[in-house]
Short mmCIF file of C-alpha atoms in Angstrom, two decimals:
data_model
loop_
_atom_site.label_atom_id
_atom_site.label_comp_id
_atom_site.label_asym_id
_atom_site.label_seq_id
_atom_site.Cartn_x
_atom_site.Cartn_y
_atom_site.Cartn_z
CA MET A 1 84.84 74.12 -0.39
CA ARG A 2 84.89 71.96 2.75
CA MET A 3 82.32 69.14 2.62
CA PRO A 4 79.88 69.01 5.55
CA ASN A 5 80.26 66.22 8.08
CA PHE A 6 77.19 64.10 8.82
CA GLU A 7 76.45 62.02 11.88
CA PHE A 8 74.14 58.95 11.57
CA VAL A 9 72.21 57.29 14.34
CA HIS A 10 71.32 53.59 14.00
CA LEU A 11 67.91 52.58 15.26
CA ASP A 12 69.40 49.29 16.44
CA ARG A 13 71.80 51.18 18.76
CA PRO A 14 69.84 54.09 20.27
CA GLY A 15 72.52 54.43 23.01
CA ASP A 16 74.80 56.02 20.42
CA GLU A 17 72.57 59.06 20.33
CA LYS A 18 74.21 60.64 23.37
CA LYS A 19 77.71 60.20 21.90
CA HIS A 20 76.69 61.74 18.60
CA SER A 21 74.87 64.60 20.32
CA THR A 22 78.07 65.46 22.17
CA LYS A 23 80.09 65.46 18.94
CA ILE A 24 77.50 67.65 17.21
CA ARG A 25 77.46 70.11 20.13
CA ARG A 26 81.25 70.36 20.13
CA HIS A 27 81.29 70.90 16.37
CA VAL A 28 78.74 73.71 16.59
CA MET A 29 80.42 75.44 19.54
CA LYS A 30 83.95 75.21 18.13
CA ASP A 31 83.77 78.33 15.97
CA ILE A 32 81.81 80.22 18.63
CA GLY A 33 84.47 79.41 21.23
CA LEU A 34 87.28 80.51 18.93
CA SER A 35 85.58 83.83 18.30
CA ARG A 36 85.24 84.45 22.03
CA ARG A 37 88.87 83.82 22.79
CA LYS A 38 91.08 86.87 23.13
CA PRO A 39 94.02 86.59 20.73
CA LYS A 40 97.35 86.21 22.54
CA LYS A 41 99.72 89.09 22.05
CA ARG A 42 103.14 88.36 20.67
CA GLY A 43 105.76 87.98 23.39
CA GLU A 44 103.14 87.72 26.15
CA THR A 45 104.71 84.62 27.69
CA THR A 46 108.11 86.18 28.37
CA VAL A 47 109.28 88.83 30.76
CA ALA A 48 112.52 90.77 30.60
CA ARG A 49 115.09 90.91 33.36
CA VAL A 50 114.02 93.54 35.81
CA THR A 51 116.55 96.28 36.38
CA PRO A 52 116.98 97.52 39.96
CA ARG A 53 115.62 100.98 39.21
CA ALA A 54 112.53 99.71 37.40
CA ALA A 55 111.93 96.52 39.38
CA ALA A 56 108.81 97.62 41.16
CA ALA A 57 107.36 99.18 38.03
CA ALA A 58 108.12 96.11 35.97
CA ALA A 59 106.57 93.86 38.57
CA ALA A 60 103.37 95.84 38.50
CA ALA A 61 103.30 96.35 34.74
CA GLY A 62 103.32 92.67 33.87
CA PRO A 63 104.99 90.95 30.93
CA SER A 64 107.68 92.27 28.68
CA SER A 65 109.13 90.79 25.54
CA SER A 66 112.52 92.45 25.65
CA GLY A 67 114.50 89.57 27.10
CA GLN A 68 114.63 86.24 28.78
CA ALA A 69 116.52 85.04 31.86
CA GLN A 70 119.46 82.76 31.54
CA SER A 71 117.57 80.00 33.29
CA GLY A 72 116.61 78.41 29.99
CA GLN A 73 112.94 78.49 30.95
CA THR A 74 110.40 81.01 29.76
CA LEU A 75 109.64 83.53 32.46
CA LEU A 76 105.89 83.91 32.78
CA PRO A 77 103.94 87.17 32.90
CA LEU A 78 102.99 88.74 36.19
CA PRO A 79 99.40 89.95 36.50
CA ASN A 80 99.09 93.56 37.42
CA PRO A 81 98.30 93.55 41.18
CA THR A 82 96.29 96.74 40.70
CA ASP A 83 94.09 95.15 38.02
CA ASP A 84 91.66 93.42 40.40
CA CYS A 85 94.07 90.48 40.51
CA ARG A 86 92.59 88.85 37.40
CA LEU A 87 94.63 85.77 36.48
CA SER A 88 92.99 84.89 33.18
CA GLY A 89 96.09 85.82 31.18
CA VAL A 90 98.62 84.03 33.37
CA ILE A 91 100.32 80.78 32.36
CA PHE A 92 101.31 79.06 35.59
CA PRO A 93 104.28 76.67 35.80
CA ILE A 94 102.20 74.07 37.67
CA ARG A 95 98.88 72.37 36.99
CA MET A 96 96.19 74.64 38.36
CA THR A 97 92.97 73.69 40.12
CA GLU A 98 90.26 75.97 41.43
CA GLU A 99 91.79 75.79 44.89
CA ARG A 100 95.25 76.67 43.59
CA ARG A 101 93.83 79.49 41.52
CA SER A 102 92.09 80.84 44.60
CA LEU A 103 95.39 80.76 46.48
CA SER A 104 97.09 82.56 43.60
CA GLU A 105 94.44 85.28 43.68
CA PHE A 106 95.11 85.64 47.40
CA VAL A 107 98.86 86.03 46.74
CA PHE A 108 98.31 88.84 44.23
CA ALA A 109 95.65 90.50 46.38
CA GLU A 110 98.10 90.60 49.30
CA ALA A 111 100.79 92.07 47.06
CA LYS A 112 98.34 94.79 46.09
CA ALA A 113 97.01 95.53 49.58
CA HIS A 114 100.05 95.22 51.83
CA TYR A 115 103.60 96.29 51.07
CA PHE A 116 106.36 93.97 52.22
CA PRO A 117 109.93 93.95 50.90
CA PHE A 118 110.32 91.82 47.77
CA ARG A 119 106.76 90.48 47.86
CA THR A 120 105.84 91.96 44.48
CA PRO A 121 109.28 91.57 42.80
CA TRP A 122 109.28 87.91 43.86
CA LEU A 123 106.14 87.05 41.87
CA PRO A 124 107.73 86.97 38.38
CA LEU A 125 110.50 84.79 39.82
CA GLY A 126 107.99 82.45 41.42
CA LEU A 127 106.05 82.14 38.17
CA SER A 128 109.21 81.28 36.25
CA ASP A 129 109.75 77.88 37.89
CA GLU A 130 107.47 75.12 39.16
CA ALA A 131 109.41 74.54 42.38
CA ALA A 132 109.44 78.29 43.07
CA TRP A 133 105.67 78.50 42.62
CA TYR A 134 105.06 75.44 44.79
CA ILE A 135 106.93 77.09 47.65
CA THR A 136 104.97 80.29 46.99
CA MET A 137 101.73 78.31 47.31
CA ALA A 138 102.96 76.67 50.50
CA TYR A 139 103.68 79.99 52.11
CA ALA A 140 100.35 81.37 50.88
CA VAL A 141 98.50 78.55 52.68
CA VAL A 142 100.34 79.18 55.93
CA PHE A 143 99.84 82.92 55.66
CA LYS A 144 96.16 82.65 54.74
CA TYR A 145 94.99 79.92 57.09
CA GLY A 146 97.71 79.75 59.73
CA ASN A 147 98.22 81.60 62.96
CA ALA A 148 101.26 82.74 64.88
CA GLY A 149 101.88 79.25 66.21
CA SER A 150 101.75 77.59 62.80
CA LEU A 151 104.00 80.25 61.28
CA LYS A 152 106.61 79.59 63.94
CA SER A 153 106.40 75.82 63.58
CA GLY A 154 106.66 75.90 59.79
CA TYR A 155 104.57 74.07 57.19
CA ARG A 156 103.86 70.88 59.11
CA ALA A 157 101.01 72.59 60.93
CA ILE A 158 98.95 72.52 57.74
CA ASP A 159 98.71 69.43 55.55
CA GLU A 160 98.03 71.30 52.33
CA ALA A 161 101.07 73.51 52.80
CA GLU A 162 103.18 70.45 53.53
CA ARG A 163 102.10 68.91 50.23
CA PHE A 164 103.22 72.01 48.32
CA TYR A 165 106.44 72.07 50.30
CA THR A 166 107.11 68.42 49.45
CA LEU A 167 106.39 68.95 45.75
CA SER A 168 108.88 71.81 45.68
CA ILE A 169 111.55 69.77 47.48
CA GLN A 170 111.06 66.85 45.08
CA SER A 171 111.46 69.10 42.05
CA ILE A 172 114.61 70.69 43.46
CA SER A 173 116.16 67.38 44.52
CA THR A 174 115.63 65.84 41.09
CA ARG A 175 117.20 68.76 39.25
CA LEU A 176 120.17 69.04 41.59
CA LYS A 177 121.32 65.66 40.26
CA ASP A 178 121.39 67.00 36.70
CA PRO A 179 124.60 69.00 35.95
CA LYS A 180 122.79 71.12 33.35
CA GLN A 181 119.88 71.95 35.64
CA ARG A 182 122.24 72.99 38.44
CA ARG A 183 123.14 76.11 36.43
CA ASN A 184 119.49 77.00 35.93
CA GLU A 185 118.40 80.33 37.42
CA GLY A 186 114.93 78.91 37.91
CA LEU A 187 116.41 76.38 40.32
CA ILE A 188 118.31 79.15 42.11
CA SER A 189 115.04 81.11 42.36
CA ALA A 190 113.29 78.12 43.92
CA ILE A 191 115.95 77.69 46.61
CA THR A 192 115.80 81.43 47.24
CA GLY A 193 112.09 80.94 47.90
CA PHE A 194 112.98 78.57 50.75
CA VAL A 195 115.44 81.14 52.10
CA CYS A 196 112.69 83.79 52.05
CA HIS A 197 110.30 81.52 53.93
CA ASP A 198 112.83 80.60 56.61
CA ASN A 199 113.55 84.29 57.11
CA SER A 200 109.86 85.09 57.53
CA ILE A 201 109.47 82.59 60.39
CA GLY A 202 112.89 83.25 61.93
CA ASN A 203 114.30 79.75 61.29
CA PHE A 204 117.89 80.87 60.75
CA TYR A 205 119.38 77.42 61.29
CA ARG A 206 117.52 75.99 58.29
CA GLN A 207 118.00 79.20 56.34
CA ASP A 208 121.75 78.84 56.77
CA ILE A 209 121.58 75.33 55.27
CA HIS A 210 119.73 76.65 52.21
CA LEU A 211 122.13 79.60 51.88
CA ASP A 212 125.10 77.25 51.98
CA GLY A 213 123.49 75.22 49.19
CA LEU A 214 122.95 78.41 47.19
CA ARG A 215 126.58 79.31 47.75
CA ILE A 216 127.72 76.03 46.15
CA LEU A 217 125.45 76.50 43.12
CA ILE A 218 126.38 80.15 42.66
CA GLU A 219 130.10 79.42 42.93
CA GLU A 220 129.65 76.90 40.09
CA ILE A 221 128.35 79.65 37.79
CA GLY A 222 131.12 82.09 38.79
CA GLY A 223 129.67 84.12 41.66
CA ILE A 224 126.58 86.11 42.54
CA ASN A 225 127.23 88.76 39.91
CA LYS A 226 126.91 86.12 37.17
CA ILE A 227 123.19 85.89 37.95
CA THR A 228 121.48 87.74 35.13
CA ASN A 229 118.24 88.60 36.94
CA ASP A 230 118.88 91.77 38.93
CA VAL A 231 116.03 91.25 41.38
CA LEU A 232 117.10 87.68 42.14
CA ARG A 233 120.66 88.83 42.75
CA LEU A 234 119.54 91.54 45.19
CA MET A 235 117.13 89.20 46.99
CA ILE A 236 119.84 86.62 47.61
CA SER A 237 122.12 89.34 48.98
CA TRP A 238 119.33 90.78 51.16
CA TYR A 239 118.62 87.46 52.90
CA ASP A 240 122.28 86.47 53.04
CA LEU A 241 123.09 89.68 54.92
CA THR A 242 120.08 89.23 57.21
CA SER A 243 121.22 85.74 58.13
CA ALA A 244 124.85 86.82 58.57
CA SER A 245 123.75 89.70 60.78
CA TYR A 246 121.72 87.35 62.96
CA ARG A 247 124.71 85.02 63.33
CA ASN A 248 127.24 87.90 63.53
CA SER A 249 129.32 86.20 60.84
CA ARG A 250 130.73 87.01 57.42
CA PRO A 251 128.23 86.95 54.52
CA TYR A 252 128.39 84.10 52.00
CA PHE A 253 128.23 86.37 48.95
CA ALA A 254 130.01 89.48 47.72
CA VAL A 255 128.33 92.87 47.44
CA PRO A 256 125.99 92.50 44.42
CA SER A 257 126.47 94.66 41.36
CA GLY A 258 123.95 97.47 41.19
CA SER A 259 124.43 98.38 44.86
CA ILE A 260 124.57 102.04 45.87
CA ILE A 261 128.22 102.49 46.81
CA GLU A 262 129.51 105.91 45.76
CA ILE A 263 127.86 108.27 48.24
CA ASP A 264 129.42 111.69 48.82
CA THR A 265 130.57 111.49 52.44
CA ASP A 266 133.18 113.74 54.05
CA THR A 267 135.61 111.43 55.84
CA ARG A 268 137.88 114.07 57.43
CA TYR A 269 135.89 114.02 60.66
CA PHE A 270 136.09 110.23 60.76
CA GLU A 271 139.85 110.41 60.40
CA LEU A 272 139.99 112.72 63.41
CA LEU A 273 137.74 110.37 65.37
CA LEU A 274 140.06 107.45 64.76
CA ASP A 275 143.30 109.40 65.25
CA ASN A 276 143.79 108.30 68.85
CA GLY A 277 146.67 105.86 68.57
CA CYS A 278 144.44 102.81 69.09
CA PRO A 279 145.48 100.10 66.58
CA HIS A 280 142.24 98.18 67.08
CA LEU A 281 140.23 100.97 65.43
CA ASP A 282 142.36 101.21 62.29
CA GLY A 283 140.24 98.77 60.27
CA ILE A 284 136.82 100.24 60.91
CA GLN A 285 137.05 103.33 58.69
CA ASP A 286 135.48 101.63 55.63
CA ALA A 287 132.59 100.33 57.75
CA LEU A 288 132.17 103.74 59.37
CA LYS A 289 132.14 105.48 55.99
CA ALA A 290 129.67 102.98 54.48
CA THR A 291 127.28 103.32 57.44
CA ALA A 292 127.49 107.11 57.26
CA GLY A 293 126.74 106.86 53.54
CA VAL A 294 123.44 105.12 54.31
CA ALA A 295 122.46 107.96 56.64
CA ARG A 296 123.46 110.63 54.12
CA TYR A 297 121.49 108.95 51.32
CA VAL A 298 118.38 108.54 53.48
CA ASN A 299 118.46 112.08 54.88
CA ARG A 300 118.53 113.50 51.35
CA ARG A 301 115.61 111.44 50.04
CA CYS A 302 113.39 110.13 52.83
CA GLN A 303 110.86 112.97 52.53
CA LYS A 304 109.95 111.78 49.04
CA PRO A 305 106.53 110.06 49.09
CA GLY A 306 106.84 106.28 49.05
CA PHE A 307 110.56 106.26 49.83
CA TRP A 308 110.23 103.79 52.71
CA LYS A 309 108.44 101.31 50.41
CA GLU A 310 111.24 101.06 47.84
CA ASP A 311 112.49 97.55 48.63
CA ILE A 312 114.93 97.44 45.73
CA VAL A 313 116.53 100.69 46.90
CA ALA A 314 116.72 99.29 50.44
CA ALA A 315 118.67 96.25 49.24
CA GLN A 316 120.97 98.35 47.05
CA LEU A 317 121.60 100.82 49.88
CA LEU A 318 122.12 98.53 52.87
CA ALA A 319 124.19 95.81 51.19
CA PRO A 320 127.57 97.66 51.10
CA ALA A 321 127.30 98.93 54.70
CA LEU A 322 126.16 95.61 56.18
CA HIS A 323 128.85 93.78 54.24
CA ALA A 324 131.56 96.16 55.50
CA VAL A 325 130.46 95.96 59.14
CA LEU A 326 129.97 92.18 59.19
CA SER A 327 133.36 91.66 57.54
CA LEU A 328 135.24 93.34 60.40
CA GLU A 329 137.77 90.96 61.91
CA ASP A 330 136.96 89.63 65.37
CA CYS A 331 139.51 90.27 68.13
CA VAL A 332 140.10 88.22 71.27
CA LEU A 333 139.39 90.22 74.42
CA PRO A 334 142.13 89.92 77.06
CA SER A 335 141.00 88.71 80.46
CA ASN A 336 143.03 91.42 82.18
CA PRO A 337 141.21 94.81 82.01
CA HIS A 338 144.55 96.59 82.46
CA HIS A 339 145.90 95.11 79.22
CA THR A 340 146.78 97.80 76.68
CA SER A 341 144.34 96.41 74.08
CA PHE A 342 141.41 95.77 76.43
CA SER A 343 139.50 99.06 76.03
CA GLY A 344 140.43 99.33 72.33
CA ILE A 345 138.87 95.96 71.51
CA ILE A 346 135.76 96.89 73.52
CA ALA A 347 135.47 100.17 71.57
CA ARG A 348 135.79 98.29 68.27
CA GLU A 349 133.10 95.77 69.17
CA THR A 350 130.90 98.53 70.58
CA PHE A 351 131.04 100.37 67.24
CA LYS A 352 130.30 97.15 65.33
CA ARG A 353 127.24 96.28 67.39
CA GLY A 354 126.05 99.88 67.42
CA ALA A 355 126.35 100.06 63.62
CA LEU A 356 124.42 96.79 63.25
CA VAL A 357 121.67 98.16 65.51
CA PHE A 358 121.59 101.35 63.41
CA LEU A 359 121.35 99.44 60.10
CA ALA A 360 118.69 97.11 61.51
CA LEU A 361 116.59 100.14 62.45
CA VAL A 362 116.94 101.50 58.91
CA LYS A 363 115.87 98.10 57.58
CA ALA A 364 112.88 98.07 59.95
CA LYS A 365 111.88 101.49 58.64
CA PHE A 366 111.76 99.88 55.18
CA ASN A 367 109.36 97.34 56.79
CA GLY A 368 111.89 94.50 56.72
CA THR A 369 111.87 91.79 59.38
CA VAL A 370 114.62 92.35 61.95
CA PHE A 371 114.99 89.22 64.07
CA GLU A 372 118.66 90.14 64.30
CA LEU A 373 117.95 93.37 66.22
CA SER A 374 117.43 91.65 69.57
CA GLN A 375 120.70 89.77 69.08
CA HIS A 376 122.67 92.99 68.70
CA LEU A 377 120.90 94.75 71.58
CA ASN A 378 121.67 91.86 73.93
CA ALA A 379 125.31 91.79 72.82
CA PHE A 380 125.63 95.55 73.27
CA ARG A 381 124.13 95.34 76.77
CA ARG A 382 126.82 92.85 77.77
CA LEU A 383 129.54 95.14 76.39
CA ALA A 384 128.23 98.19 78.24
CA SER A 385 128.17 96.21 81.50
CA ILE A 386 131.86 95.21 81.39
CA PRO A 387 133.66 96.93 84.29
CA GLN A 388 136.91 98.91 84.18
CA VAL A 389 136.59 99.95 80.52
CA ASN A 390 138.25 103.21 79.56
CA TRP A 391 135.42 104.68 77.46
CA ASP A 392 137.48 107.83 76.87
CA LEU A 393 139.80 105.92 74.54
CA ALA A 394 137.42 106.59 71.62
CA ARG A 395 135.18 109.13 73.32
CA GLU A 396 133.03 110.39 70.42
CA LEU A 397 132.63 106.95 68.86
CA ASN A 398 131.58 105.44 72.19
CA LEU A 399 129.14 108.30 72.76
CA TRP A 400 127.61 107.66 69.33
CA ALA A 401 127.16 103.91 69.82
CA HIS A 402 125.73 104.17 73.35
CA THR A 403 123.35 106.97 72.35
CA ILE A 404 122.02 105.13 69.29
CA VAL A 405 121.34 101.98 71.32
CA ALA A 406 119.88 103.96 74.25
CA LEU A 407 117.43 105.64 71.85
CA GLU A 408 116.17 102.22 70.77
CA GLU A 409 116.01 100.66 74.24
CA GLY A 410 113.46 101.81 76.79
CA GLY A 411 112.86 101.82 80.52
CA ASN A 412 115.44 100.38 82.88
CA ARG A 413 117.20 98.54 80.04
CA ARG A 414 119.03 101.68 78.98
CA ASP A 415 120.22 102.71 82.44
CA CYS A 416 123.66 101.18 81.89
CA TYR A 417 124.06 103.10 78.60
CA ILE A 418 123.10 106.38 80.25
CA SER A 419 125.63 105.70 83.02
CA VAL A 420 128.39 105.27 80.43
CA ILE A 421 127.29 108.44 78.60
CA VAL A 422 127.28 110.50 81.80
CA GLY A 423 130.68 109.09 82.78
CA ILE A 424 132.13 110.23 79.46
CA MET A 425 130.44 113.63 79.85
CA ASN A 426 132.00 114.16 83.28
CA ASN A 427 135.47 113.33 81.99
CA ALA A 428 134.98 115.60 78.96
CA HIS A 429 133.45 118.41 81.09
CA TYR A 430 130.20 118.41 79.09
CA THR A 431 127.42 120.34 80.80
CA SER A 432 124.29 119.08 79.01
CA SER A 433 122.87 116.32 76.85
CA LYS A 434 122.67 118.81 73.97
CA GLN A 435 126.44 118.58 73.60
CA VAL A 436 126.18 114.79 73.39
CA LEU A 437 123.49 114.97 70.71
CA ASP A 438 125.58 117.44 68.73
CA VAL A 439 128.43 114.91 68.68
CA VAL A 440 126.12 112.02 67.73
CA ARG A 441 124.39 113.96 64.96
CA GLY A 442 127.77 114.93 63.56
CA ILE A 443 128.81 111.29 63.13
CA ILE A 444 125.87 109.20 61.83
CA TRP A 445 122.24 110.23 62.27
CA ILE A 446 118.81 109.88 60.61
CA GLU A 447 116.30 112.37 61.97
CA ASP A 448 113.34 110.49 60.49
CA ILE A 449 114.16 107.46 62.68
CA PHE A 450 115.51 108.96 65.91
CA GLY A 451 114.08 112.48 66.06
CA ASN A 452 111.00 111.71 68.15
CA LYS A 453 112.98 109.66 70.69
CA VAL A 454 115.48 112.33 71.68
CA GLU A 455 113.56 114.33 74.28
CA SER A 456 113.00 111.57 76.84
CA LEU A 457 116.59 110.33 76.58
CA CYS A 458 118.01 113.84 77.03
CA HIS A 459 115.88 114.29 80.14
CA GLU A 460 117.27 111.09 81.67
CA ILE A 461 120.85 112.01 80.78
CA ASP A 462 120.56 115.50 82.28
CA SER A 463 118.92 114.14 85.45
CA LEU A 464 121.70 111.63 86.05
CA LEU A 465 124.35 114.22 85.18
CA ALA A 466 122.92 116.67 87.72
CA SER A 467 122.73 114.06 90.45
CA SER A 468 126.32 112.97 89.79
CA ARG A 469 127.57 116.54 90.22
CA ARG A 470 125.41 117.63 93.14
CA ILE A 471 127.55 118.67 96.18
CA PRO A 472 126.02 117.24 99.35
CA LEU A 473 125.31 119.77 102.13
CA ARG A 474 127.59 119.55 105.15
CA PRO A 475 125.76 118.51 108.32
CA THR A 476 125.17 121.37 110.77
CA PRO A 477 127.62 120.99 113.71
CA ARG A 478 126.03 120.29 117.07
CA MET A 479 126.38 123.28 119.43
CA ASP A 480 126.71 122.76 123.17
CA PRO A 481 124.41 124.97 125.25
CA LEU A 482 126.09 128.11 126.63
CA PRO A 483 126.23 128.46 130.40
CA VAL A 484 123.99 131.14 131.91
CA TYR A 485 125.54 133.29 134.63
CA PRO A 486 123.72 135.68 136.94
CA ILE A 487 124.06 139.33 136.06
CA THR A 488 126.04 141.35 138.58
CA PRO A 489 126.99 145.01 138.58
CA GLU A 490 130.48 144.02 137.67
CA SER A 491 129.33 142.12 134.60
CA ARG A 492 127.39 144.99 133.03
CA GLU A 493 130.51 146.84 131.91
CA PRO A 494 133.19 144.41 130.83
CA SER A 495 136.70 145.48 131.56
CA VAL A 496 139.47 145.72 129.05
CA GLU A 497 140.99 142.58 130.44
CA SER A 498 137.79 140.62 130.01
CA CYS A 499 137.45 141.77 126.36
CA ARG A 500 140.94 140.68 125.62
CA SER A 501 140.24 137.34 127.15
CA LEU A 502 137.32 136.93 124.77
#
């Protein structure tokens, strides 16, 4: 039996009474406090790697005890965003204050209220590492209290966000000096957080610096497919391809494992399209097939409720096609338009930019940010304006690219595309825009994206086609007035000789 503890108060030192009262109160409340505490479930502080198919469900469902990431740190549980964003069961990787807890509640409330690609799947990654959560807090401050100007200028617009940003940088810098920490997936997650932020504000110069740093770390562990966390692997690929598309350069990383690659696509038509003796189109078949695979996959499934909010599927689907298109070799355009390769190189670049516009529109439909779209539209406009191009060299492919871009552009900006389309139609003896749309739909097409834009474009094409074929009326010849002669008896009955003379 445990002996009771007594507390004595000396009359000579009445000031001790407060100290003893505190000890007595704590002693009495200890058992009451223990009884109020909810017992922690076994395995509650770990979360398994999230598979691509179940990523969104796992993010919403919270912790799992089936595994642990290779990072060497314990991944922390994610509160269910649908559960009123209560954070009482969360163990954060940083010291929390009331202000930080309020920010965290805001983060989870936003994940619940507004879909954005990788916002919810990111949260378990952010909670797995202190630097990753610091950068999450920094972005939360900017997003909650900032405006468009502060978002564009970065974190320096808000002191509190800058403090979080600095804390994250300090943590990353310290661990980069440790060879063991450099292989830590938590560190890779933290740097990925910076990449995400730079993408959100369109700072692709700084994003490229962070991606290059990620490339060095990931090469040290053996490549992107050595990353054990499936969501992290797909996120890195997603932002790598976004950055590469903006710069029109090769991606840093390979296509991640788990991507949707094998899509049933009939390539016989593509082989006919490219069978025109143009050597500069020989290498685009893989990119053409991969882009067509995206369209085929979407057309089969986009009517399913919630399809356009499946961010993991978006990353798995777009990665192979973007990688194939961005990996196409660049060709030097001859200065002489009569050079044998001039129009072939233009056709190749036209397909590449048209495919990048198409894939950016698919990404936008998944609610992804598409800063790169304006880059590709501007580049395509310059291509379409080059004079003396033989657009008939790859007729159907050029029709497809110009039509896709014309559907996205509006107003006078698409006049040059319509002129090219009508020029091809005249040479091919097409009689209406319907024939053009039949060709375009037969190559690569997503009705859910382009269907409601077709009518106005067809009207403009048909109007220009009609005006280009209209035969101008010949001017009426000017007739001199006939002379009037007085009528005589001899003139009433013309003689045979006079008729002959007529």
